[in-house]
GROMACS .gro file of C-alpha atoms in nm:
model
  476
    1MET     CA    1   4.869  -0.823  -6.279
    2SER     CA    2   4.827  -1.216  -6.198
    3LYS     CA    3   5.098  -1.418  -6.095
    4SER     CA    4   5.117  -1.782  -6.190
    5LEU     CA    5   5.309  -2.045  -6.002
    6PRO     CA    6   5.485  -2.277  -6.194
    7VAL     CA    7   5.389  -2.642  -6.242
    8ASN     CA    8   5.727  -2.813  -6.049
    9VAL     CA    9   5.720  -2.620  -5.753
   10ARG     CA   10   5.624  -2.774  -5.452
   11ARG     CA   11   5.258  -2.691  -5.265
   12PRO     CA   12   5.263  -2.573  -4.945
   13PRO     CA   13   5.196  -2.935  -4.661
   14ALA     CA   14   4.904  -2.780  -4.507
   15PRO     CA   15   4.546  -2.738  -4.605
   16PRO     CA   16   4.440  -2.395  -4.701
   17PRO     CA   17   4.280  -2.277  -4.351
   18PRO     CA   18   3.900  -2.198  -4.316
   19VAL     CA   19   3.967  -1.823  -4.278
   20PRO     CA   20   4.196  -1.586  -4.445
   21ASP     CA   21   4.355  -1.521  -4.091
   22VAL     CA   22   4.692  -1.659  -4.178
   23ARG     CA   23   5.034  -1.593  -4.069
   24PHE     CA   24   5.363  -1.625  -4.247
   25LYS     CA   25   5.717  -1.678  -4.112
   26ASN     CA   26   5.821  -1.391  -4.279
   27LYS     CA   27   5.783  -1.072  -4.034
   28THR     CA   28   5.690  -0.821  -4.290
   29ASN     CA   29   5.450  -1.015  -4.469
   30SER     CA   30   5.297  -1.070  -4.131
   31ASP     CA   31   5.278  -0.703  -4.031
   32PHE     CA   32   5.114  -0.561  -4.368
   33TYR     CA   33   4.843  -0.872  -4.310
   34ASN     CA   34   4.790  -0.736  -4.010
   35HIS     CA   35   4.674  -0.391  -4.151
   36VAL     CA   36   4.427  -0.597  -4.379
   37PRO     CA   37   4.053  -0.638  -4.270
   38THR     CA   38   3.997  -1.041  -4.305
   39ILE     CA   39   3.756  -1.138  -4.543
   40GLU     CA   40   3.493  -1.186  -4.252
   41VAL     CA   41   3.474  -0.837  -4.143
   42THR     CA   42   3.491  -0.708  -4.505
   43LYS     CA   43   3.197  -0.973  -4.581
   44LYS     CA   44   2.993  -0.825  -4.318
   45LYS     CA   45   3.079  -0.482  -4.393
   46HIS     CA   46   2.996  -0.571  -4.756
   47ASN     CA   47   2.635  -0.727  -4.686
   48SER     CA   48   2.561  -0.480  -4.416
   49LEU     CA   49   2.632  -0.173  -4.682
   50LEU     CA   50   2.508  -0.314  -5.022
   51GLN     CA   51   2.295  -0.618  -4.859
   52ILE     CA   52   2.364  -0.858  -5.186
   53PRO     CA   53   2.382  -1.196  -5.104
   54SER     CA   54   2.770  -1.278  -5.014
   55PRO     CA   55   2.935  -1.606  -5.062
   56THR     CA   56   3.127  -1.798  -4.774
   57SER     CA   57   3.453  -1.766  -4.650
   58ASP     CA   58   3.532  -2.094  -4.749
   59GLU     CA   59   3.400  -2.043  -5.096
   60VAL     CA   60   3.549  -1.751  -5.159
   61ILE     CA   61   3.909  -1.869  -5.052
   62THR     CA   62   3.844  -2.173  -5.284
   63SER     CA   63   3.764  -1.997  -5.558
   64VAL     CA   64   4.094  -1.816  -5.493
   65LEU     CA   65   4.319  -2.078  -5.470
   66LYS     CA   66   4.163  -2.260  -5.806
   67ASP     CA   67   4.248  -1.911  -5.966
   68SER     CA   68   4.600  -1.890  -5.854
   69VAL     CA   69   4.672  -2.323  -5.935
   70ARG     CA   70   4.553  -2.248  -6.277
   71ASP     CA   71   4.791  -1.959  -6.298
   72ARG     CA   72   5.046  -2.115  -6.194
   73SER     CA   73   5.040  -2.461  -6.397
   74SER     CA   74   4.959  -2.221  -6.706
   75ASN     CA   75   5.273  -2.000  -6.667
   76PRO     CA   76   5.523  -2.177  -6.468
   77SER     CA   77   5.815  -1.882  -6.531
   78SER     CA   78   5.608  -1.627  -6.367
   79LYS     CA   79   5.745  -1.716  -6.052
   80PRO     CA   80   5.939  -1.366  -5.907
   81ASN     CA   81   6.231  -1.373  -5.693
   82VAL     CA   82   6.117  -1.137  -5.454
   83ALA     CA   83   6.321  -1.254  -5.157
   84LYS     CA   84   6.652  -1.235  -5.363
   85THR     CA   85   6.588  -0.853  -5.495
   86LYS     CA   86   6.518  -0.794  -5.152
   87GLY     CA   87   6.788  -0.975  -5.011
   88GLN     CA   88   7.032  -0.807  -5.307
   89SER     CA   89   6.917  -0.428  -5.278
   90LEU     CA   90   6.919  -0.401  -4.887
   91SER     CA   91   7.279  -0.584  -4.872
   92SER     CA   92   7.386  -0.310  -5.152
   93GLN     CA   93   7.246   0.000  -4.949
   94LEU     CA   94   7.405  -0.155  -4.595
   95HIS     CA   95   7.698  -0.251  -4.781
   96MET     CA   96   7.692  -0.591  -4.635
   97LYS     CA   97   7.912  -0.908  -4.681
   98PRO     CA   98   7.801  -1.131  -4.956
   99PRO     CA   99   7.589  -1.454  -4.751
  100GLN     CA  100   7.815  -1.693  -4.700
  101PRO     CA  101   7.691  -2.077  -4.877
  102LEU     CA  102   7.354  -2.215  -4.700
  103SER     CA  103   7.317  -2.569  -4.633
  104GLU     CA  104   7.076  -2.781  -4.763
  105GLU     CA  105   6.825  -2.773  -4.473
  106GLU     CA  106   6.870  -2.371  -4.475
  107GLU     CA  107   6.792  -2.365  -4.859
  108GLU     CA  108   6.516  -2.584  -4.877
  109GLU     CA  109   6.351  -2.330  -4.565
  110GLU     CA  110   6.438  -2.006  -4.755
  111GLU     CA  111   6.271  -2.171  -5.084
  112GLU     CA  112   5.933  -2.245  -4.889
  113ASP     CA  113   5.972  -1.877  -4.719
  114ASP     CA  114   5.983  -1.763  -5.057
  115GLU     CA  115   5.693  -1.965  -5.216
  116ASP     CA  116   5.501  -1.826  -4.906
  117GLU     CA  117   5.551  -1.517  -4.991
  118ASP     CA  118   5.468  -1.534  -5.361
  119PHE     CA  119   5.157  -1.739  -5.267
  120TYR     CA  120   5.038  -1.432  -5.038
  121GLU     CA  121   5.102  -1.245  -5.271
  122ILE     CA  122   4.884  -1.400  -5.518
  123VAL     CA  123   4.597  -1.447  -5.277
  124THR     CA  124   4.614  -1.069  -5.205
  125ASP     CA  125   4.554  -1.000  -5.609
  126GLN     CA  126   4.309  -1.193  -5.636
  127ILE     CA  127   4.114  -1.076  -5.323
  128VAL     CA  128   4.151  -0.717  -5.404
  129LYS     CA  129   4.033  -0.791  -5.779
  130ASP     CA  130   3.783  -1.005  -5.674
  131SER     CA  131   3.417  -0.771  -5.725
  132ARG     CA  132   3.240  -0.935  -5.454
  133PHE     CA  133   3.497  -0.734  -5.192
  134LYS     CA  134   3.391  -0.403  -5.333
  135VAL     CA  135   3.185  -0.191  -5.193
  136ASN     CA  136   3.086  -0.052  -5.516
  137PRO     CA  137   3.082  -0.443  -5.718
  138ALA     CA  138   2.932  -0.306  -6.028
  139ASN     CA  139   3.153  -0.055  -6.077
  140ILE     CA  140   2.947   0.198  -6.101
  141PRO     CA  141   3.065   0.574  -6.133
  142SER     CA  142   3.019   0.792  -5.813
  143PRO     CA  143   3.101   1.136  -5.888
  144LYS     CA  144   3.082   1.234  -5.507
  145ASN     CA  145   3.338   0.921  -5.389
  146SER     CA  146   3.487   0.871  -5.717
  147HIS     CA  147   3.824   1.024  -5.560
  148LEU     CA  148   3.817   0.832  -5.265
  149THR     CA  149   4.001   0.507  -5.213
  150GLU     CA  150   3.828   0.207  -5.138
  151ILE     CA  151   3.885   0.245  -4.736
  152GLU     CA  152   3.768   0.581  -4.772
  153GLN     CA  153   3.469   0.446  -4.977
  154ARG     CA  154   3.395   0.190  -4.674
  155GLY     CA  155   3.475   0.443  -4.396
  156ARG     CA  156   3.194   0.650  -4.569
  157ALA     CA  157   2.970   0.418  -4.611
  158MET     CA  158   2.995   0.279  -4.257
  159LEU     CA  159   2.935   0.640  -4.130
  160SER     CA  160   2.693   0.686  -4.373
  161ALA     CA  161   2.519   0.386  -4.233
  162THR     CA  162   2.570   0.535  -3.819
  163PRO     CA  163   2.213   0.640  -3.675
  164ALA     CA  164   2.148   1.011  -3.677
  165ASN     CA  165   2.040   1.035  -3.295
  166ARG     CA  166   2.306   1.112  -3.054
  167SER     CA  167   2.240   0.778  -2.914
  168GLY     CA  168   2.531   0.592  -3.021
  169SER     CA  169   2.827   0.916  -3.025
  170PRO     CA  170   3.098   0.908  -2.789
  171VAL     CA  171   3.007   1.272  -2.703
  172PRO     CA  172   2.716   1.304  -2.458
  173SER     CA  173   2.417   1.532  -2.487
  174LYS     CA  174   2.372   1.810  -2.303
  175SER     CA  175   2.053   1.631  -2.107
  176LYS     CA  176   2.310   1.392  -2.011
  177ILE     CA  177   2.579   1.672  -1.938
  178ASN     CA  178   2.369   1.812  -1.659
  179LYS     CA  179   2.232   1.468  -1.543
  180ILE     CA  180   2.588   1.404  -1.496
  181ASP     CA  181   2.612   1.713  -1.289
  182ASP     CA  182   2.299   1.657  -1.084
  183ILE     CA  183   2.464   1.294  -1.033
  184SER     CA  184   2.815   1.447  -0.907
  185LYS     CA  185   2.673   1.733  -0.712
  186LEU     CA  186   2.450   1.442  -0.525
  187LEU     CA  187   2.764   1.254  -0.482
  188ASP     CA  188   2.934   1.515  -0.324
  189ARG     CA  189   2.669   1.619  -0.072
  190THR     CA  190   2.629   1.212  -0.034
  191ILE     CA  191   3.022   1.279   0.049
  192GLN     CA  192   2.969   1.593   0.295
  193GLU     CA  193   2.680   1.396   0.494
  194LYS     CA  194   2.871   1.115   0.509
  195LYS     CA  195   3.151   1.300   0.685
  196GLU     CA  196   2.907   1.481   0.891
  197LEU     CA  197   2.754   1.160   1.018
  198GLU     CA  198   3.105   0.989   1.073
  199ALA     CA  199   3.188   1.322   1.295
  200ASN     CA  200   2.857   1.293   1.476
  201ASN     CA  201   2.948   0.926   1.533
  202VAL     CA  202   3.267   0.993   1.651
  203ARG     CA  203   3.136   1.256   1.902
  204LEU     CA  204   2.822   1.059   2.012
  205HIS     CA  205   3.085   0.767   2.112
  206THR     CA  206   3.292   1.009   2.314
  207THR     CA  207   2.971   1.081   2.466
  208ILE     CA  208   2.833   0.722   2.479
  209GLN     CA  209   3.293   0.699   2.697
  210GLU     CA  210   3.177   0.986   2.890
  211LEU     CA  211   2.829   0.861   3.026
  212ARG     CA  212   2.959   0.538   3.059
  213HIS     CA  213   3.309   0.671   3.316
  214LYS     CA  214   3.000   0.912   3.494
  215ASN     CA  215   2.796   0.581   3.539
  216GLN     CA  216   3.052   0.419   3.659
  217ASP     CA  217   3.134   0.681   3.952
  218LEU     CA  218   2.715   0.682   4.027
  219GLN     CA  219   2.745   0.317   4.068
  220LEU     CA  220   3.045   0.332   4.334
  221LYS     CA  221   2.896   0.610   4.461
  222LEU     CA  222   2.568   0.423   4.534
  223GLU     CA  223   2.744   0.137   4.663
  224ASN     CA  224   2.934   0.350   4.947
  225ARG     CA  225   2.575   0.509   5.024
  226ASN     CA  226   2.380   0.175   5.063
  227ARG     CA  227   2.637   0.050   5.231
  228ASP     CA  228   2.657   0.397   5.475
  229TYR     CA  229   2.285   0.372   5.470
  230ASP     CA  230   2.310  -0.035   5.586
  231ILE     CA  231   2.538   0.074   5.839
  232MET     CA  232   2.349   0.390   6.025
  233SER     CA  233   1.994   0.172   5.955
  234LYS     CA  234   2.182  -0.121   6.206
  235ASN     CA  235   2.313   0.193   6.441
  236TYR     CA  236   1.949   0.310   6.458
  237LEU     CA  237   1.795   0.003   6.538
  238ASP     CA  238   2.044  -0.061   6.801
  239HIS     CA  239   1.981   0.217   6.951
  240VAL     CA  240   1.629   0.191   6.891
  241ARG     CA  241   1.656  -0.151   7.099
  242MET     CA  242   1.823   0.059   7.352
  243ILE     CA  243   1.538   0.256   7.454
  244ARG     CA  244   1.225   0.085   7.297
  245ALA     CA  245   1.139  -0.247   7.434
  246THR     CA  246   0.989  -0.367   7.083
  247ASP     CA  247   1.031  -0.319   6.738
  248ASP     CA  248   0.676  -0.167   6.679
  249ASP     CA  249   0.568   0.106   6.532
  250HIS     CA  250   0.194   0.243   6.484
  251SER     CA  251   0.105  -0.017   6.191
  252THR     CA  252   0.229  -0.306   6.366
  253ILE     CA  253   0.044  -0.174   6.732
  254ALA     CA  254  -0.250  -0.168   6.448
  255ASP     CA  255  -0.240  -0.518   6.341
  256LYS     CA  256  -0.211  -0.677   6.662
  257LEU     CA  257  -0.540  -0.489   6.781
  258ASN     CA  258  -0.720  -0.608   6.490
  259GLN     CA  259  -0.573  -0.963   6.533
  260LEU     CA  260  -0.681  -0.909   6.923
  261LYS     CA  261  -1.047  -0.833   6.842
  262ALA     CA  262  -1.032  -1.122   6.547
  263SER     CA  263  -0.910  -1.385   6.815
  264ILE     CA  264  -1.206  -1.271   7.123
  265GLU     CA  265  -1.439  -1.300   6.847
  266HIS     CA  266  -1.346  -1.643   6.703
  267LEU     CA  267  -1.309  -1.778   7.093
  268ILE     CA  268  -1.688  -1.717   7.187
  269ARG     CA  269  -1.786  -1.833   6.834
  270LYS     CA  270  -1.627  -2.169   6.928
  271ALA     CA  271  -1.724  -2.186   7.283
  272GLN     CA  272  -2.098  -2.159   7.222
  273GLY     CA  273  -2.068  -2.394   6.984
  274SER     CA  274  -2.358  -2.468   6.639
  275ARG     CA  275  -2.665  -2.212   6.716
  276SER     CA  276  -2.547  -2.163   7.067
  277VAL     CA  277  -2.607  -2.511   7.171
  278ASN     CA  278  -2.293  -2.410   7.452
  279LEU     CA  279  -2.457  -2.079   7.580
  280ASN     CA  280  -2.579  -2.107   7.945
  281LYS     CA  281  -2.855  -1.822   7.929
  282ALA     CA  282  -2.967  -1.754   8.277
  283ALA     CA  283  -2.609  -1.818   8.398
  284ALA     CA  284  -2.486  -1.538   8.151
  285ILE     CA  285  -2.795  -1.286   8.257
  286ASP     CA  286  -2.718  -1.335   8.575
  287HIS     CA  287  -2.363  -1.282   8.552
  288PHE     CA  288  -2.429  -0.964   8.370
  289LYS     CA  289  -2.644  -0.814   8.609
  290ASP     CA  290  -2.454  -0.881   8.916
  291SER     CA  291  -2.182  -0.668   8.706
  292GLY     CA  292  -2.389  -0.379   8.601
  293LEU     CA  293  -2.350  -0.394   8.267
  294LEU     CA  294  -2.699  -0.451   8.206
  295GLU     CA  295  -2.789  -0.072   8.339
  296GLY     CA  296  -2.951   0.110   8.070
  297PHE     CA  297  -2.910  -0.154   7.814
  298PRO     CA  298  -3.237  -0.043   7.556
  299ILE     CA  299  -3.348  -0.443   7.590
  300LYS     CA  300  -3.208  -0.591   7.893
  301ASP     CA  301  -3.536  -0.840   7.972
  302ASN     CA  302  -3.526  -0.990   7.584
  303LEU     CA  303  -3.189  -1.073   7.572
  304GLU     CA  304  -3.153  -1.278   7.247
  305PRO     CA  305  -2.835  -1.554   7.235
  306PHE     CA  306  -2.605  -1.320   6.967
  307LEU     CA  307  -2.678  -1.050   7.224
  308LEU     CA  308  -2.545  -1.232   7.501
  309ASN     CA  309  -2.266  -1.358   7.298
  310LEU     CA  310  -2.140  -0.983   7.208
  311TYR     CA  311  -2.190  -0.915   7.578
  312MET     CA  312  -1.970  -1.212   7.673
  313GLU     CA  313  -1.706  -1.029   7.403
  314SER     CA  314  -1.710  -0.713   7.598
  315VAL     CA  315  -1.686  -0.898   7.905
  316ILE     CA  316  -1.335  -1.083   7.762
  317MET     CA  317  -1.218  -0.758   7.672
  318SER     CA  318  -1.259  -0.526   7.978
  319PHE     CA  319  -1.129  -0.846   8.125
  320LEU     CA  320  -0.790  -0.791   7.930
  321GLU     CA  321  -0.845  -0.406   7.948
  322SER     CA  322  -0.812  -0.425   8.350
  323ARG     CA  323  -0.556  -0.646   8.341
  324PHE     CA  324  -0.290  -0.530   8.132
  325PHE     CA  325  -0.378  -0.220   7.921
  326ASP     CA  326  -0.520   0.016   8.216
  327LYS     CA  327  -0.165   0.073   8.390
  328PRO     CA  328   0.083   0.359   8.390
  329LEU     CA  329   0.340   0.170   8.318
  330SER     CA  330   0.298  -0.217   8.357
  331CYS     CA  331   0.096  -0.459   8.491
  332VAL     CA  332   0.423  -0.621   8.639
  333PHE     CA  333   0.565  -0.309   8.790
  334ASP     CA  334   0.530  -0.269   9.196
  335TYR     CA  335   0.544   0.093   9.181
  336ASN     CA  336   0.305   0.209   8.874
  337SER     CA  337   0.123   0.493   9.136
  338GLY     CA  338   0.455   0.616   9.209
  339PHE     CA  339   0.604   0.625   8.865
  340ASN     CA  340   0.266   0.781   8.762
  341ASP     CA  341   0.318   1.105   8.936
  342LEU     CA  342   0.719   1.119   8.881
  343TYR     CA  343   0.659   1.095   8.512
  344GLN     CA  344   0.364   1.394   8.523
  345TRP     CA  345   0.632   1.570   8.708
  346MET     CA  346   0.931   1.517   8.430
  347ASN     CA  347   0.650   1.553   8.144
  348ALA     CA  348   0.606   1.952   8.293
  349ARG     CA  349   0.941   2.017   8.283
  350ASN     CA  350   1.136   1.830   7.974
  351ASN     CA  351   0.915   1.608   7.785
  352LYS     CA  352   1.229   1.430   7.600
  353LEU     CA  353   1.360   1.357   7.906
  354ALA     CA  354   1.024   1.215   8.045
  355VAL     CA  355   0.950   1.008   7.733
  356ARG     CA  356   1.323   0.825   7.716
  357TRP     CA  357   1.293   0.783   8.099
  358ARG     CA  358   0.985   0.587   8.049
  359GLN     CA  359   1.098   0.373   7.753
  360GLN     CA  360   1.396   0.285   7.951
  361LEU     CA  361   1.216   0.148   8.220
  362CYS     CA  362   1.029  -0.076   7.962
  363VAL     CA  363   1.315  -0.210   7.825
  364MET     CA  364   1.389  -0.306   8.139
  365LEU     CA  365   1.094  -0.451   8.252
  366THR     CA  366   1.140  -0.679   7.963
  367GLN     CA  367   1.484  -0.771   7.991
  368ASP     CA  368   1.520  -0.860   8.391
  369PRO     CA  369   1.494  -1.218   8.455
  370GLU     CA  370   1.246  -1.166   8.765
  371THR     CA  371   0.987  -0.934   8.582
  372LYS     CA  372   0.939  -1.207   8.312
  373ALA     CA  373   0.850  -1.456   8.599
  374ARG     CA  374   0.606  -1.203   8.729
  375GLN     CA  375   0.466  -1.175   8.393
  376GLU     CA  376   0.399  -1.528   8.376
  377ALA     CA  377   0.264  -1.577   8.648
  378LEU     CA  378   0.062  -1.285   8.593
  379VAL     CA  379  -0.034  -1.419   8.255
  380THR     CA  380  -0.129  -1.793   8.400
  381LYS     CA  381  -0.312  -1.618   8.685
  382THR     CA  382  -0.536  -1.439   8.407
  383ALA     CA  383  -0.596  -1.697   8.227
  384ASP     CA  384  -0.717  -1.936   8.490
  385GLU     CA  385  -0.982  -1.638   8.586
  386LEU     CA  386  -1.112  -1.638   8.208
  387THR     CA  387  -1.116  -2.004   8.159
  388ALA     CA  388  -1.346  -2.034   8.474
  389LEU     CA  389  -1.573  -1.730   8.373
  390ILE     CA  390  -1.598  -1.890   8.004
  391THR     CA  391  -1.659  -2.261   8.137
  392HIS     CA  392  -1.938  -2.105   8.356
  393ILE     CA  393  -2.134  -1.938   8.060
  394TYR     CA  394  -2.042  -2.214   7.848
  395PRO     CA  395  -2.025  -2.514   7.987
  396ASN     CA  396  -1.911  -2.789   7.791
  397SER     CA  397  -1.599  -2.541   7.587
  398ASN     CA  398  -1.237  -2.644   7.647
  399GLU     CA  399  -1.022  -2.343   7.512
  400GLY     CA  400  -0.778  -2.295   7.796
  401VAL     CA  401  -0.484  -2.333   7.498
  402LYS     CA  402  -0.604  -2.045   7.332
  403ILE     CA  403  -0.717  -1.815   7.623
  404ARG     CA  404  -0.383  -1.827   7.747
  405GLU     CA  405  -0.224  -1.767   7.406
  406LEU     CA  406  -0.484  -1.445   7.413
  407CYS     CA  407  -0.302  -1.326   7.760
  408CYS     CA  408   0.036  -1.347   7.615
  409LYS     CA  409  -0.024  -1.092   7.287
  410SER     CA  410  -0.208  -0.895   7.558
  411PHE     CA  411   0.092  -0.833   7.770
  412GLU     CA  412   0.306  -0.773   7.490
  413LEU     CA  413   0.064  -0.580   7.337
  414SER     CA  414   0.017  -0.301   7.631
  415VAL     CA  415   0.400  -0.326   7.697
  416ALA     CA  416   0.487  -0.165   7.327
  417MET     CA  417   0.227   0.030   7.358
  418THR     CA  418   0.356   0.171   7.660
  419ALA     CA  419   0.689   0.228   7.509
  420LEU     CA  420   0.625   0.435   7.222
  421GLU     CA  421   0.721   0.800   7.250
  422SER     CA  422   0.351   0.881   7.250
  423VAL     CA  423   0.149   0.592   7.456
  424ILE     CA  424  -0.154   0.381   7.357
  425SER     CA  425  -0.412   0.345   7.601
  426PRO     CA  426  -0.810   0.242   7.520
  427TRP     CA  427  -1.043   0.546   7.507
  428HIS     CA  428  -1.400   0.452   7.630
  429GLY     CA  429  -1.616   0.783   7.474
  430HIS     CA  430  -1.895   0.636   7.228
  431LEU     CA  431  -2.144   0.480   7.509
  432GLY     CA  432  -2.464   0.690   7.410
  433SER     CA  433  -2.378   0.839   7.131
  434ARG     CA  434  -2.454   0.839   6.772
  435PHE     CA  435  -2.259   0.616   6.544
  436ASP     CA  436  -2.035   0.748   6.329
  437GLU     CA  437  -1.867   0.475   6.060
  438GLU     CA  438  -1.567   0.707   6.099
  439CYS     CA  439  -1.458   0.609   6.416
  440MET     CA  440  -1.685   0.312   6.487
  441ALA     CA  441  -1.705  -0.010   6.336
  442THR     CA  442  -2.076  -0.187   6.336
  443SER     CA  443  -2.129  -0.592   6.471
  444LEU     CA  444  -2.372  -0.832   6.455
  445LYS     CA  445  -2.763  -0.723   6.394
  446SER     CA  446  -2.668  -0.356   6.445
  447ASN     CA  447  -2.831  -0.064   6.363
  448PRO     CA  448  -2.591   0.180   6.139
  449GLU     CA  449  -2.839   0.468   6.185
  450GLY     CA  450  -2.901   0.404   6.564
  451ASP     CA  451  -2.772   0.487   6.890
  452VAL     CA  452  -2.442   0.267   7.062
  453ALA     CA  453  -2.607   0.099   7.331
  454LEU     CA  454  -2.292  -0.184   7.388
  455VAL     CA  455  -1.888  -0.084   7.352
  456ILE     CA  456  -1.778  -0.443   7.252
  457PHE     CA  457  -1.410  -0.386   7.198
  458PRO     CA  458  -1.301  -0.011   7.292
  459ALA     CA  459  -1.096   0.256   7.048
  460PHE     CA  460  -0.728   0.262   7.114
  461LYS     CA  461  -0.571   0.582   7.072
  462ASP     CA  462  -0.234   0.782   7.125
  463THR     CA  463  -0.158   1.133   7.352
  464ASN     CA  464  -0.076   1.318   7.048
  465ASN     CA  465  -0.362   1.183   6.817
  466GLY     CA  466  -0.162   1.037   6.557
  467PHE     CA  467  -0.302   0.640   6.610
  468TYR     CA  468  -0.672   0.575   6.659
  469SER     CA  469  -0.807   0.224   6.623
  470ARG     CA  470  -1.163   0.243   6.533
  471SER     CA  471  -1.361   0.041   6.850
  472LYS     CA  472  -1.676  -0.266   6.777
  473VAL     CA  473  -1.998  -0.105   6.876
  474TRP     CA  474  -2.352  -0.252   6.881
  475CYS     CA  475  -2.632   0.000   6.804
  476TYR     CA  476  -3.013   0.015   6.851
   0.00000   0.00000   0.00000
């Protein structure tokens, strides 16, 4: 039954709220209000279930307030004294002492609380009775849901509006459960693989540390061995210098022989001038005939300039060979004949001691000041004789400096070849034989398919056949 407010009762000072979510000072009424759905929630549910037009919240509240004000103005004596009744019943049940007289302010506050409670009850009754907020606004009887309360009917309506599929259900379907199981297994495998990878990483890190330590040890050993090798190499070179006159070996001697051959060619080419303009052909032929070089030559009656120049290269090399290379020990050693006999006797009994003795003699010759002076004298004498011969054949040439350098190189090369373990010496064995590319090198205008008619530069080889330098020949 609706209640009305008296006319002389003071209305609340605040304007009505935009939504019915109102909080009052009384704790009991506010707790009760928290369990009641708001007007907005009720309106949304009502519209979704019944699909009927619904007024806005402002219109509903305005309508309810008008009805309540109208009822209060028409029946001023219908105001209940709920607070006093509740207060009296509680004090009588709990045997509390009678309350003390209240001040005017406290009385005004209590009156305001009572008015708020009364106003809340009136608004609640109006909302409950209003057909716009009911699930069944037309009061159509339903034998299936007639025994249910309004809240239960709302719940059933909400459940019926829920989709029939399981997509919105909190309980997962069987397929999803299977997917969850698969994901769980995959996660377990991933975790296991991660643990294995971490273990492998630890093992690899340990192995790397061990390899680093081993590498450091090997680096230290390598440095020590390199240091030892340097010491051994230095000692070996010192030992070699003690028993050998020079540091030359087979490779350096082969290079020096090629340089000597090229120096002789360059000397004759420069001495003859352009197109052999400096060549004294008659003097050259007379010299070759007197020396017996033209005996057995196939075309000695028709010698062209290029053949005379080749003969001059052969004459220079033969001159150097007779002065420097064709000696048992050295050209500056006075006892070559006696040395050769003694060396042959020692070599037949102990080859190592004989070789050691020969090498030590070469070292003494290169380090002896008197021998060096004799070397300078012999080089100067040989250079002067060669200069005179070349000037006689090539009158306008002036190659004295180059001839002296050529003689110095020849002397040093002869000492280096004698100081080796196996002596290297010139060898003349190709004259009159067939040309062989493996052991011979052709000269200008030579017939590669003919016989050797002139040996310009002899071959050089050692006694053990471990070294060989090709000869330079002219074939006809």
